[in-house]
PDB file of C-alpha atoms in Angstrom:
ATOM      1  CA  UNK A 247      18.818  -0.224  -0.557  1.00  0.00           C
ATOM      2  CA  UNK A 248      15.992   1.476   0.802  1.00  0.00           C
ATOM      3  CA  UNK A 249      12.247   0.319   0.487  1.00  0.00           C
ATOM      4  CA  UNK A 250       8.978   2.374  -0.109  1.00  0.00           C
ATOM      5  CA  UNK A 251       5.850   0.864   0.741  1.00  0.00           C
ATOM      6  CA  UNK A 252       3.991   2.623  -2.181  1.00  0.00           C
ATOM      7  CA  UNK A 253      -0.013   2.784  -1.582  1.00  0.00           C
ATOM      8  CA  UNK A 254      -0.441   6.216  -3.402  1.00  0.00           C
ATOM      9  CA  UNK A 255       0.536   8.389  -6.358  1.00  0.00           C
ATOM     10  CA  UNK A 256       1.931  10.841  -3.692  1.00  0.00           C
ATOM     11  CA  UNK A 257       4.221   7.394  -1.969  1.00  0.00           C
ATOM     12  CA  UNK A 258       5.287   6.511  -5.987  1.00  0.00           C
ATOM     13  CA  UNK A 259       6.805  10.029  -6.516  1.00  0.00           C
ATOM     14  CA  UNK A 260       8.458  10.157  -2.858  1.00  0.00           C
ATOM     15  CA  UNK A 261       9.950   7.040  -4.153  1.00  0.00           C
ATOM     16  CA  UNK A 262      11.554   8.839  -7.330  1.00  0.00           C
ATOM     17  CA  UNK A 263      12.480  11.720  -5.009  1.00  0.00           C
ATOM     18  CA  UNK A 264      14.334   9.044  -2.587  1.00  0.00           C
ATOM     19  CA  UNK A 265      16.273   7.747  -5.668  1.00  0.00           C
ATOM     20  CA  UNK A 266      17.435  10.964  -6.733  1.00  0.00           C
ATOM     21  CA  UNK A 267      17.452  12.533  -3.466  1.00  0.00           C
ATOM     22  CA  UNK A 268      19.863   9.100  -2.271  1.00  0.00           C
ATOM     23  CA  UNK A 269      21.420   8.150  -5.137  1.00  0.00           C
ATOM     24  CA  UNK A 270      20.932   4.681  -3.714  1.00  0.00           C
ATOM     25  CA  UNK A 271      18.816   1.888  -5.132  1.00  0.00           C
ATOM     26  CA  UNK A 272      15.110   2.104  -4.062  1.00  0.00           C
ATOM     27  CA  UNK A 273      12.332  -1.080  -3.582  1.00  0.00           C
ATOM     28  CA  UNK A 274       9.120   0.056  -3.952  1.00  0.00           C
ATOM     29  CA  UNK A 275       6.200  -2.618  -2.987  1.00  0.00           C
ATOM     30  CA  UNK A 276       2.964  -2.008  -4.265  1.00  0.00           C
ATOM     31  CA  UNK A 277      -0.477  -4.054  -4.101  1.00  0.00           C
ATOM     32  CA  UNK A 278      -1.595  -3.827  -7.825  1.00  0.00           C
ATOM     33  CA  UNK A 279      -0.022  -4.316 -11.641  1.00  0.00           C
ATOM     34  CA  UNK A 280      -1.664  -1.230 -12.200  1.00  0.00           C
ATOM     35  CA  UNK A 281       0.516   0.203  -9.441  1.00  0.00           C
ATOM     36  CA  UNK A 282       3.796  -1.451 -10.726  1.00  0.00           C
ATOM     37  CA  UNK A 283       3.408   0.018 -13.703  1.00  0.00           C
ATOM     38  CA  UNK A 284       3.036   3.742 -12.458  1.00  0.00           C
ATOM     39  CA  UNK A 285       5.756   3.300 -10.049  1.00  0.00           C
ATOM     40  CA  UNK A 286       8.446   1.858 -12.949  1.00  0.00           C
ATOM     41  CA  UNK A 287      11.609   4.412 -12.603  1.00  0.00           C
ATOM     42  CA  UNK A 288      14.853   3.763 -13.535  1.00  0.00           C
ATOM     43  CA  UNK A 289      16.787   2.803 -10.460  1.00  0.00           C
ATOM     44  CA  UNK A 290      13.587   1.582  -9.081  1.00  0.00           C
ATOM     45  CA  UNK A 291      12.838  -1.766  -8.415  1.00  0.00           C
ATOM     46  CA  UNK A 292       9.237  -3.090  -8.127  1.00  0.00           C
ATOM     47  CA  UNK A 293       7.342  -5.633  -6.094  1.00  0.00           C
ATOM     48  CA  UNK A 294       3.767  -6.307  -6.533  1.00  0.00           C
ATOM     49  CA  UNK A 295       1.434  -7.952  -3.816  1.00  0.00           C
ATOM     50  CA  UNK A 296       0.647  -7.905  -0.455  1.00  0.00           C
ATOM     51  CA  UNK A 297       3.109  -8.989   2.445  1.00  0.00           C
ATOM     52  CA  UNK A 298       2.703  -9.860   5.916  1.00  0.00           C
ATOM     53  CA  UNK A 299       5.285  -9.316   8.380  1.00  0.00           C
ATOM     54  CA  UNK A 300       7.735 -12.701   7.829  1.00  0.00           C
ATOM     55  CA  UNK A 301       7.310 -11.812   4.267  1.00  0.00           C
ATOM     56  CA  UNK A 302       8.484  -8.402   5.053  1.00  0.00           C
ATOM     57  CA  UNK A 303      11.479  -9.269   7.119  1.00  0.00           C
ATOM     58  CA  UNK A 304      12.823 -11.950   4.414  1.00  0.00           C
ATOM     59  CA  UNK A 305      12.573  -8.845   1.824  1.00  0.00           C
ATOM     60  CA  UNK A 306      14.593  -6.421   4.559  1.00  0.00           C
ATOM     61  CA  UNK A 307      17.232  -9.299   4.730  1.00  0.00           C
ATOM     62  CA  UNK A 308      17.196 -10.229   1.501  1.00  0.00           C
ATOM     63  CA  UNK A 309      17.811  -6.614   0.061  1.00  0.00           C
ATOM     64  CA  UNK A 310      19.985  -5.422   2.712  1.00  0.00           C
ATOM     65  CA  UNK A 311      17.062  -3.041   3.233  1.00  0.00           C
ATOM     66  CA  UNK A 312      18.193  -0.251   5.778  1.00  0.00           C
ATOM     67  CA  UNK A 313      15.737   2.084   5.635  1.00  0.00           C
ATOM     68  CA  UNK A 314      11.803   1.359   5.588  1.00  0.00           C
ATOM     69  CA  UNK A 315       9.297   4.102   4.309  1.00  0.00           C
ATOM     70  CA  UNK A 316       5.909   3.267   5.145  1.00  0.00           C
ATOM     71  CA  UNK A 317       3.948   5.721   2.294  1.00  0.00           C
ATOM     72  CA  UNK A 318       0.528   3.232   2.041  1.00  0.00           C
ATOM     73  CA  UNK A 319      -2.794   5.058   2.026  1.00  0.00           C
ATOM     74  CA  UNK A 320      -3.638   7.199   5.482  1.00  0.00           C
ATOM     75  CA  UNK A 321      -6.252   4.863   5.950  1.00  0.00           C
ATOM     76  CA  UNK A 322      -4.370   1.644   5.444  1.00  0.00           C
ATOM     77  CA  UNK A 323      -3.513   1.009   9.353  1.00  0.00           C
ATOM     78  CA  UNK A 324      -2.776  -2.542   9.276  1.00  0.00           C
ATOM     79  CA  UNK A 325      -0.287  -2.223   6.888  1.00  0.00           C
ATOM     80  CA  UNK A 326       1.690   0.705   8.500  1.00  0.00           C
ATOM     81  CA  UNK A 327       1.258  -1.239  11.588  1.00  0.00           C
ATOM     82  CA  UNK A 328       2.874  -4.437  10.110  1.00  0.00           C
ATOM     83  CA  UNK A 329       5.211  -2.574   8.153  1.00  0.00           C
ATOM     84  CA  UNK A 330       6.579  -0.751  11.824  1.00  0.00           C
ATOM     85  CA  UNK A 331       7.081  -4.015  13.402  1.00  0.00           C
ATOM     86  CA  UNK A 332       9.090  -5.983  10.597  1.00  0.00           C
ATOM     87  CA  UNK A 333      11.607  -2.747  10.751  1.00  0.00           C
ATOM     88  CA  UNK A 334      11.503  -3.409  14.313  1.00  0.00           C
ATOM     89  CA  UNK A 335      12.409  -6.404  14.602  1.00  0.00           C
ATOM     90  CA  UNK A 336      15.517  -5.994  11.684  1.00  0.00           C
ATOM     91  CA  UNK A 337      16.574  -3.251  13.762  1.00  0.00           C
ATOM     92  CA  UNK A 338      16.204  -0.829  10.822  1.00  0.00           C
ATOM     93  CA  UNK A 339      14.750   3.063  10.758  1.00  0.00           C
ATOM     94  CA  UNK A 340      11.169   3.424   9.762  1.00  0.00           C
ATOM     95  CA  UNK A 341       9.688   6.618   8.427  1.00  0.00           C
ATOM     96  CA  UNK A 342       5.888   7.074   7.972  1.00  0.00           C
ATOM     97  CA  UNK A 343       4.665   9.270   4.815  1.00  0.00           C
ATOM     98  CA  UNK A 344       1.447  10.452   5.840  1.00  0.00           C
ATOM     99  CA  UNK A 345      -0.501  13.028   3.261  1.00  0.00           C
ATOM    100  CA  UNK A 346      -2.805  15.820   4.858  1.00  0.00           C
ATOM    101  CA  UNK A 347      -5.899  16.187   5.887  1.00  0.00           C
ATOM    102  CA  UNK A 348      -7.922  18.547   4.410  1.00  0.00           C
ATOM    103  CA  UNK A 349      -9.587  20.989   6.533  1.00  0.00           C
ATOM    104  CA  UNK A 350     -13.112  20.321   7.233  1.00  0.00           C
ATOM    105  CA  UNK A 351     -15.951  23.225   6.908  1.00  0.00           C
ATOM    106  CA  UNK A 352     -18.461  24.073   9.516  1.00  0.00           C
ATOM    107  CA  UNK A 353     -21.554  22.470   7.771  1.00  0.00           C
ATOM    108  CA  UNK A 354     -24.586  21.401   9.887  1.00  0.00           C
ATOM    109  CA  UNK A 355     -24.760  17.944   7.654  1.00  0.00           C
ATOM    110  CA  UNK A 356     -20.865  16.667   8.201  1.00  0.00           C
ATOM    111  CA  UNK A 357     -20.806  13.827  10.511  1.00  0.00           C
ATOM    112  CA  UNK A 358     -18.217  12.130  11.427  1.00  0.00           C
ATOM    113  CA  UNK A 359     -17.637   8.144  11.802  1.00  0.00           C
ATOM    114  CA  UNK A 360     -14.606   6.023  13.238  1.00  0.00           C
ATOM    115  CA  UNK A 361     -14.599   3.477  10.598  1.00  0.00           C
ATOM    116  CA  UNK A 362     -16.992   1.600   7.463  1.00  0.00           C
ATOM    117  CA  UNK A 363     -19.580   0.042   9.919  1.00  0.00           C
ATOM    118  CA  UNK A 364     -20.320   2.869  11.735  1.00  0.00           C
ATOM    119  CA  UNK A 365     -20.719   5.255   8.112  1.00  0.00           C
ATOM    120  CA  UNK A 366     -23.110   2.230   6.704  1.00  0.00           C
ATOM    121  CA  UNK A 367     -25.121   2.040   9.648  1.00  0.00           C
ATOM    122  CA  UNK A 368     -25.266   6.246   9.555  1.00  0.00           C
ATOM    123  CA  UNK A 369     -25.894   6.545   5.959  1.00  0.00           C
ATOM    124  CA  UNK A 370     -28.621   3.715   5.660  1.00  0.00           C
ATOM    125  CA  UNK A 371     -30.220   5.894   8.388  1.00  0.00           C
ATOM    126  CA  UNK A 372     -29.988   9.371   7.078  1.00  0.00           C
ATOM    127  CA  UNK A 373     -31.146   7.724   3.877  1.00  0.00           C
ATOM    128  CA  UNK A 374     -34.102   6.323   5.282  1.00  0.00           C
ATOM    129  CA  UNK A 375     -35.341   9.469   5.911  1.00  0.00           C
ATOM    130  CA  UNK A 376     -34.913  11.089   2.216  1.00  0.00           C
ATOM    131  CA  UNK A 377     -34.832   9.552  -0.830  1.00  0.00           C
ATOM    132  CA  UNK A 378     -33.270   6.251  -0.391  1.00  0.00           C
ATOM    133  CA  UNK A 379     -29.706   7.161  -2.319  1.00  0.00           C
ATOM    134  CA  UNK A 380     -26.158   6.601  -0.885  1.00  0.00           C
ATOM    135  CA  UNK A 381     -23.067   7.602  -3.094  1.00  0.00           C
ATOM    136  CA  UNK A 382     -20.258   5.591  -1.805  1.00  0.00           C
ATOM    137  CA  UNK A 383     -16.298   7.127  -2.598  1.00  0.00           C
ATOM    138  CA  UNK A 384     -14.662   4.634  -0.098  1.00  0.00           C
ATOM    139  CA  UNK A 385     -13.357   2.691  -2.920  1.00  0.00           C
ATOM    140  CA  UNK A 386     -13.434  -1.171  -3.095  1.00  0.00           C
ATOM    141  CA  UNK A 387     -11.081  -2.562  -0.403  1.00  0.00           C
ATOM    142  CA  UNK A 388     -13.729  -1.976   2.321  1.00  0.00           C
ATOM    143  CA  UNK A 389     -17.082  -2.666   0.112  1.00  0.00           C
ATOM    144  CA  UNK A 390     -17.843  -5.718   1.612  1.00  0.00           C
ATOM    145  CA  UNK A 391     -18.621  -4.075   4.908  1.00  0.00           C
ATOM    146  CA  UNK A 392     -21.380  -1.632   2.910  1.00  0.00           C
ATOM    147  CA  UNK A 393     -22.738  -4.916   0.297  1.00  0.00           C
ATOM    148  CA  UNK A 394     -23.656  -6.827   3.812  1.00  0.00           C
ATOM    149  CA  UNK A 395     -24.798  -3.691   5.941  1.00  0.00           C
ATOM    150  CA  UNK A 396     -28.324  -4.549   6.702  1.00  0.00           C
ATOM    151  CA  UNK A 397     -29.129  -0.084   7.473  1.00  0.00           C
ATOM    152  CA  UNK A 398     -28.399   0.086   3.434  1.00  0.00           C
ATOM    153  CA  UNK A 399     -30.470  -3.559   1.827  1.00  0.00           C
ATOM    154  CA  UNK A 400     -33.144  -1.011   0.928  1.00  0.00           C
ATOM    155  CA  UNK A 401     -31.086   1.665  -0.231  1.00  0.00           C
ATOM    156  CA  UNK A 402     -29.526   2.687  -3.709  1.00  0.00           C
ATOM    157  CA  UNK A 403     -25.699   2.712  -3.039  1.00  0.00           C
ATOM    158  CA  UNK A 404     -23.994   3.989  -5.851  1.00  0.00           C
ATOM    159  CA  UNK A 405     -20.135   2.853  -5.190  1.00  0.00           C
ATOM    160  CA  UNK A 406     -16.943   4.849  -6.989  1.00  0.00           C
ATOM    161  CA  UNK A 407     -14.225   2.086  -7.669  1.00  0.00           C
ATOM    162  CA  UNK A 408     -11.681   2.177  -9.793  1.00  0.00           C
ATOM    163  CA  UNK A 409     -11.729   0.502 -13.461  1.00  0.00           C
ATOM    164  CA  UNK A 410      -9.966  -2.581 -13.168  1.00  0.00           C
ATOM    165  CA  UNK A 411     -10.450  -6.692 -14.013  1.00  0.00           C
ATOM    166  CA  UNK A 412      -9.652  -7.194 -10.294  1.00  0.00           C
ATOM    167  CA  UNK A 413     -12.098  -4.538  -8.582  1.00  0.00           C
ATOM    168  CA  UNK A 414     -14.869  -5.159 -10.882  1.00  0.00           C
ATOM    169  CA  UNK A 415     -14.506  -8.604  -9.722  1.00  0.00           C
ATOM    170  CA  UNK A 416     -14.548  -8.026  -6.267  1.00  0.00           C
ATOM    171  CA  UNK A 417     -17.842  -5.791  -7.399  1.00  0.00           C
ATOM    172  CA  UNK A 418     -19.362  -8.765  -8.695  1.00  0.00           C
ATOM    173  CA  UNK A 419     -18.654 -11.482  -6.021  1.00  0.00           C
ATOM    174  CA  UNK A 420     -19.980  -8.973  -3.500  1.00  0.00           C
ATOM    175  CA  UNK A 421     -23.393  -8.695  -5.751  1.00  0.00           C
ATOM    176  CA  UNK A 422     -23.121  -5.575  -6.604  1.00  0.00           C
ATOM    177  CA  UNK A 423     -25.498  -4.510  -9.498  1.00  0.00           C
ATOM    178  CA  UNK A 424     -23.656  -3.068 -12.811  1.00  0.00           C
ATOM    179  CA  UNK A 425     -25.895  -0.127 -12.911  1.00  0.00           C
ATOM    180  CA  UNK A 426     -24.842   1.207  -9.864  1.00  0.00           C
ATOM    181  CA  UNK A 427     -21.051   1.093 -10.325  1.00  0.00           C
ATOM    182  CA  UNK A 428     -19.020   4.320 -11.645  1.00  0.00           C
ATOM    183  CA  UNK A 429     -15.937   2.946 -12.668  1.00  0.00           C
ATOM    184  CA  UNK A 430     -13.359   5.388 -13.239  1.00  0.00           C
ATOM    185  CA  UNK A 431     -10.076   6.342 -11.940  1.00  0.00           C
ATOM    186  CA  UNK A 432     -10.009   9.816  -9.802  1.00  0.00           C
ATOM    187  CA  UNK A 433      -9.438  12.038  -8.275  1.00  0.00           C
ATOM    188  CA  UNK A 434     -12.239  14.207  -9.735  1.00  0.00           C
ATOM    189  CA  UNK A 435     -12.746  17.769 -10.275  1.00  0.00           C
ATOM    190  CA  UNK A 436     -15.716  19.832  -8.344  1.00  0.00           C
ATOM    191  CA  UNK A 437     -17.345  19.936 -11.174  1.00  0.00           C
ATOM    192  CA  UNK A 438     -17.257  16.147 -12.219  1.00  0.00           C
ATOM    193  CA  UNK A 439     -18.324  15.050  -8.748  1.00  0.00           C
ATOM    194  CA  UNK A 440     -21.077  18.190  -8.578  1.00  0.00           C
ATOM    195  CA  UNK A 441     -22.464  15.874 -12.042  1.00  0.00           C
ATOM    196  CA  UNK A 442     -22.284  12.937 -10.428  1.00  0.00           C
ATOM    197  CA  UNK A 443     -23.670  13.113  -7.408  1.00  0.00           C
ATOM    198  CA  UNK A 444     -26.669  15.491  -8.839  1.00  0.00           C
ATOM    199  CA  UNK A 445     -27.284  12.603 -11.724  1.00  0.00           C
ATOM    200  CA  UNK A 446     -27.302  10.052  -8.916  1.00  0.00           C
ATOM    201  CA  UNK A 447     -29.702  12.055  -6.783  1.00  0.00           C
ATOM    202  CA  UNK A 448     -27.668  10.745  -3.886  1.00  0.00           C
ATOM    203  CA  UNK A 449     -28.635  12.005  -0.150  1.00  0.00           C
ATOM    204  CA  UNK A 450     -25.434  11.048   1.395  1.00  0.00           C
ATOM    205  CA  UNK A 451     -21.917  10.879   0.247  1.00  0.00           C
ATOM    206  CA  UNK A 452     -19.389   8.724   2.291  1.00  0.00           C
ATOM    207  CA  UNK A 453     -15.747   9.841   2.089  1.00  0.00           C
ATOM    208  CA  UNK A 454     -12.151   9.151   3.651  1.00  0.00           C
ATOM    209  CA  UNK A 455     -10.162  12.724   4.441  1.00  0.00           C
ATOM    210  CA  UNK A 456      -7.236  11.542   1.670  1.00  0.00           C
ATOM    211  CA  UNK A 457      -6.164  14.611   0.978  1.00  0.00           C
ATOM    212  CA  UNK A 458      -5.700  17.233  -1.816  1.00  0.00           C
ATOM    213  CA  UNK A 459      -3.924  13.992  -3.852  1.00  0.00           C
ATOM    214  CA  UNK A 460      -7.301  12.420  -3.333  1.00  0.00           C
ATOM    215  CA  UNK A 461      -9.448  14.913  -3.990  1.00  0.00           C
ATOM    216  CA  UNK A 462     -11.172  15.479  -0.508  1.00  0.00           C
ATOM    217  CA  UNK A 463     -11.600  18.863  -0.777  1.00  0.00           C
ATOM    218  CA  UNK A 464     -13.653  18.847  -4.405  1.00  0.00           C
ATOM    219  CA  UNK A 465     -16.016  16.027  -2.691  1.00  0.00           C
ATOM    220  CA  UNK A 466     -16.665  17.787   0.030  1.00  0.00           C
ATOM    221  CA  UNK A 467     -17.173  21.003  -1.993  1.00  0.00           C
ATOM    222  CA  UNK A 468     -19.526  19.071  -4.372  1.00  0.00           C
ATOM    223  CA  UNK A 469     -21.647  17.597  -2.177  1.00  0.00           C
ATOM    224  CA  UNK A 470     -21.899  20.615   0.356  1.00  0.00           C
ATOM    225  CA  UNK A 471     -23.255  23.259  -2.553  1.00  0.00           C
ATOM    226  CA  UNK A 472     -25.504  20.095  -3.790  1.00  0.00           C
ATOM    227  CA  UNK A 473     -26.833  20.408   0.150  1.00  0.00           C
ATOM    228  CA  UNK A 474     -25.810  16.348   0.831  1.00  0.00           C
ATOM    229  CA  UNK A 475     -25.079  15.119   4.171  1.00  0.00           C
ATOM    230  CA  UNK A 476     -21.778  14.073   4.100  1.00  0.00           C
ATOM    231  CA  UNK A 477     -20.336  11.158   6.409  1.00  0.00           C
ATOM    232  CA  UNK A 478     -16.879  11.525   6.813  1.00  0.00           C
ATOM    233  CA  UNK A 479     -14.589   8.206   8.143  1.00  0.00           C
ATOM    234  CA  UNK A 480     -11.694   9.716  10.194  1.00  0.00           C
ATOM    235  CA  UNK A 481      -8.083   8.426   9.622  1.00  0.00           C
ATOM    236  CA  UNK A 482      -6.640   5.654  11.935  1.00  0.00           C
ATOM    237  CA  UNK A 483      -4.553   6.723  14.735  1.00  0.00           C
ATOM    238  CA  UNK A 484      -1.164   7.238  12.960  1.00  0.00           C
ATOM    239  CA  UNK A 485       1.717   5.168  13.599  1.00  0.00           C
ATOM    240  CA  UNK A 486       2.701   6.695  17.660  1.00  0.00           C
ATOM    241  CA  UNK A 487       6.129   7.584  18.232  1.00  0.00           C
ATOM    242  CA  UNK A 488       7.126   6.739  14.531  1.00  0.00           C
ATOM    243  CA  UNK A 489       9.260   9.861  12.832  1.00  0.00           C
ATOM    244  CA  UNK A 490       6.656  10.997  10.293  1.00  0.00           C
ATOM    245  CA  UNK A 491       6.723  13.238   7.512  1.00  0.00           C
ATOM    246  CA  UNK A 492       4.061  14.360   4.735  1.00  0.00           C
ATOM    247  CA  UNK A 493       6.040  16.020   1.639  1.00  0.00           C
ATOM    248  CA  UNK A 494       8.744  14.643  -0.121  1.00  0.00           C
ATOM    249  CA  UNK A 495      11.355  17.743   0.808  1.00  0.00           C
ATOM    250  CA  UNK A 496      11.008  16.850   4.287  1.00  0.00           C
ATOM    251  CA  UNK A 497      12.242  13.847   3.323  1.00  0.00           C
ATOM    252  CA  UNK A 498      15.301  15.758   1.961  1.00  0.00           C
ATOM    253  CA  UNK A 499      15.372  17.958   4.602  1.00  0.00           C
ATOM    254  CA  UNK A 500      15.811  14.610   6.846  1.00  0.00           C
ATOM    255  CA  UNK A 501      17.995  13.061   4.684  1.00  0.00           C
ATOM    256  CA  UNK A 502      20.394  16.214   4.405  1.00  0.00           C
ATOM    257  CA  UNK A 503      20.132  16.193   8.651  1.00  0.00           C
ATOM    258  CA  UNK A 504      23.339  13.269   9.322  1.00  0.00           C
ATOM    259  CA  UNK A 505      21.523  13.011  12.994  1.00  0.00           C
ATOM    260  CA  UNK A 506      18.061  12.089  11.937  1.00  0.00           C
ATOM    261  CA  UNK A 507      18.813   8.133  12.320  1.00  0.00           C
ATOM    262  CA  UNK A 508      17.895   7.651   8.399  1.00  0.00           C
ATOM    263  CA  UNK A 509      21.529   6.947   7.878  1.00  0.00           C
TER     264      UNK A 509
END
């Protein structure tokens, strides 16, 4: 059996192209039920939740696991991390699916940030200065870090999540106000961000470089012809010395290659 850790809508269709590309039986983990129910395939068998590493290891024994691909978010480090060590220590191949970046313009306001403190900190500052407006696309995973930031308590932060019981709760533990929460699933055309960020009469938009699957390149196109200054948080380091791939035929192309180690 082989396993895909499936963060993404790009990891949920490598999985179907493992299952026909194999013809073997295919795991595919995933955090949400939302998730589960994109990733059902026949052939496919689903786990939802999250693991740590001794959780991991007990599924790679108990499935006879022998091949681990790590396709969770680009920016979702401490799961690739933990997913590189429990293959590891089975003594089973790991492969890391890794989208693109998207290639980023010369524009005098792009700034770049190593992580969610340091775009808070930036954005409540660049805010300051303008009209008080932040329009957050980081998703809900990290919005604690931007709720507590003391650079954005007197700032409008307008936050893009995604439209479900379990995010909106997080929303609302973190005490963040219903009026300022767009909750809708992406990604989102040029022109719908273009309307959303003009309605908002944001200053700054904070992004991740997801890719063309996660519509970087209409965000970035959006905000730059709207004139925004645009904080962009830069991927993790990727997984070092792991074999990694970013499109599902290289995958086949691997698979086809009886010397890659996959077998």
């Amino acid at each position: 059996m082989i396993w895909v850790i499936a963060g993404t809508l790009d990891g949920r269709n490598l999985a179907v192209t493992v299952r026909e590309t194999t013809k073997e039986p295919v795991f595919v983990s995933v955090v949400s039920q939302y998730g589960a129910q994109l990733a059902a395939h026949e052939g496919i068998e689903v786990h939802t939740g999250r693991l740590d590493k001794e959780a991991m290891k007990e599924i790679i024994a108990d499935k006879k696991i022998r091949l681990l691909i790590d396709a969770s978010h680009p920016y979702a480090a401490v799961v690739t991390a933990t997913a590189r060590d429990a293959a590891a220590d089975m003594n089973i191949p790991f492969l890391r699916f890794e989208r693109k970046e998207v290639p980023l313009p010369d524009y005098d306001k792009l700034h770049h940030v190593s992580n969610e403190a340091e775009a808070a900190a930036l954005a409540g500052k660049l805010a300051s200065s303008l009209h008080k407006r932040v329009y957050l696309t980081t998703g809900s995973k990290t919005m604690g870090i931007f709720a507590k930031a003391e650079a954005l308590q007197d700032i409008d932060v307008w936050t893009r999540v995604l439209p479900t019981a379990e995010v909106l709760g997080i929303m609302e533990d973190l005490g963040v106000s219903p009026k300022r929460i767009i909750a809708m699933q992406g990604p989102f055309s040029y022109d719908m961000n273009k309307v959303m960020f003009a309605d908002t009469k944001a200053d700054v938009v904070v992004m991740k470089n997801s890719g063309l699957v996660g519509g970087s390149d209409t965000k970035l196109q959006a905000a730059i012809d709207l004139g925004l200054h645009i904080i962009v948080i830069d991927r993790p380091e990727p997984a070092k010395g792991a074999m990694t791939i970013s499109t599902a035929q290289e995958f086949c192309d691997l698979w086809e290659d009886k010397t890659s180690g996959l077998h």
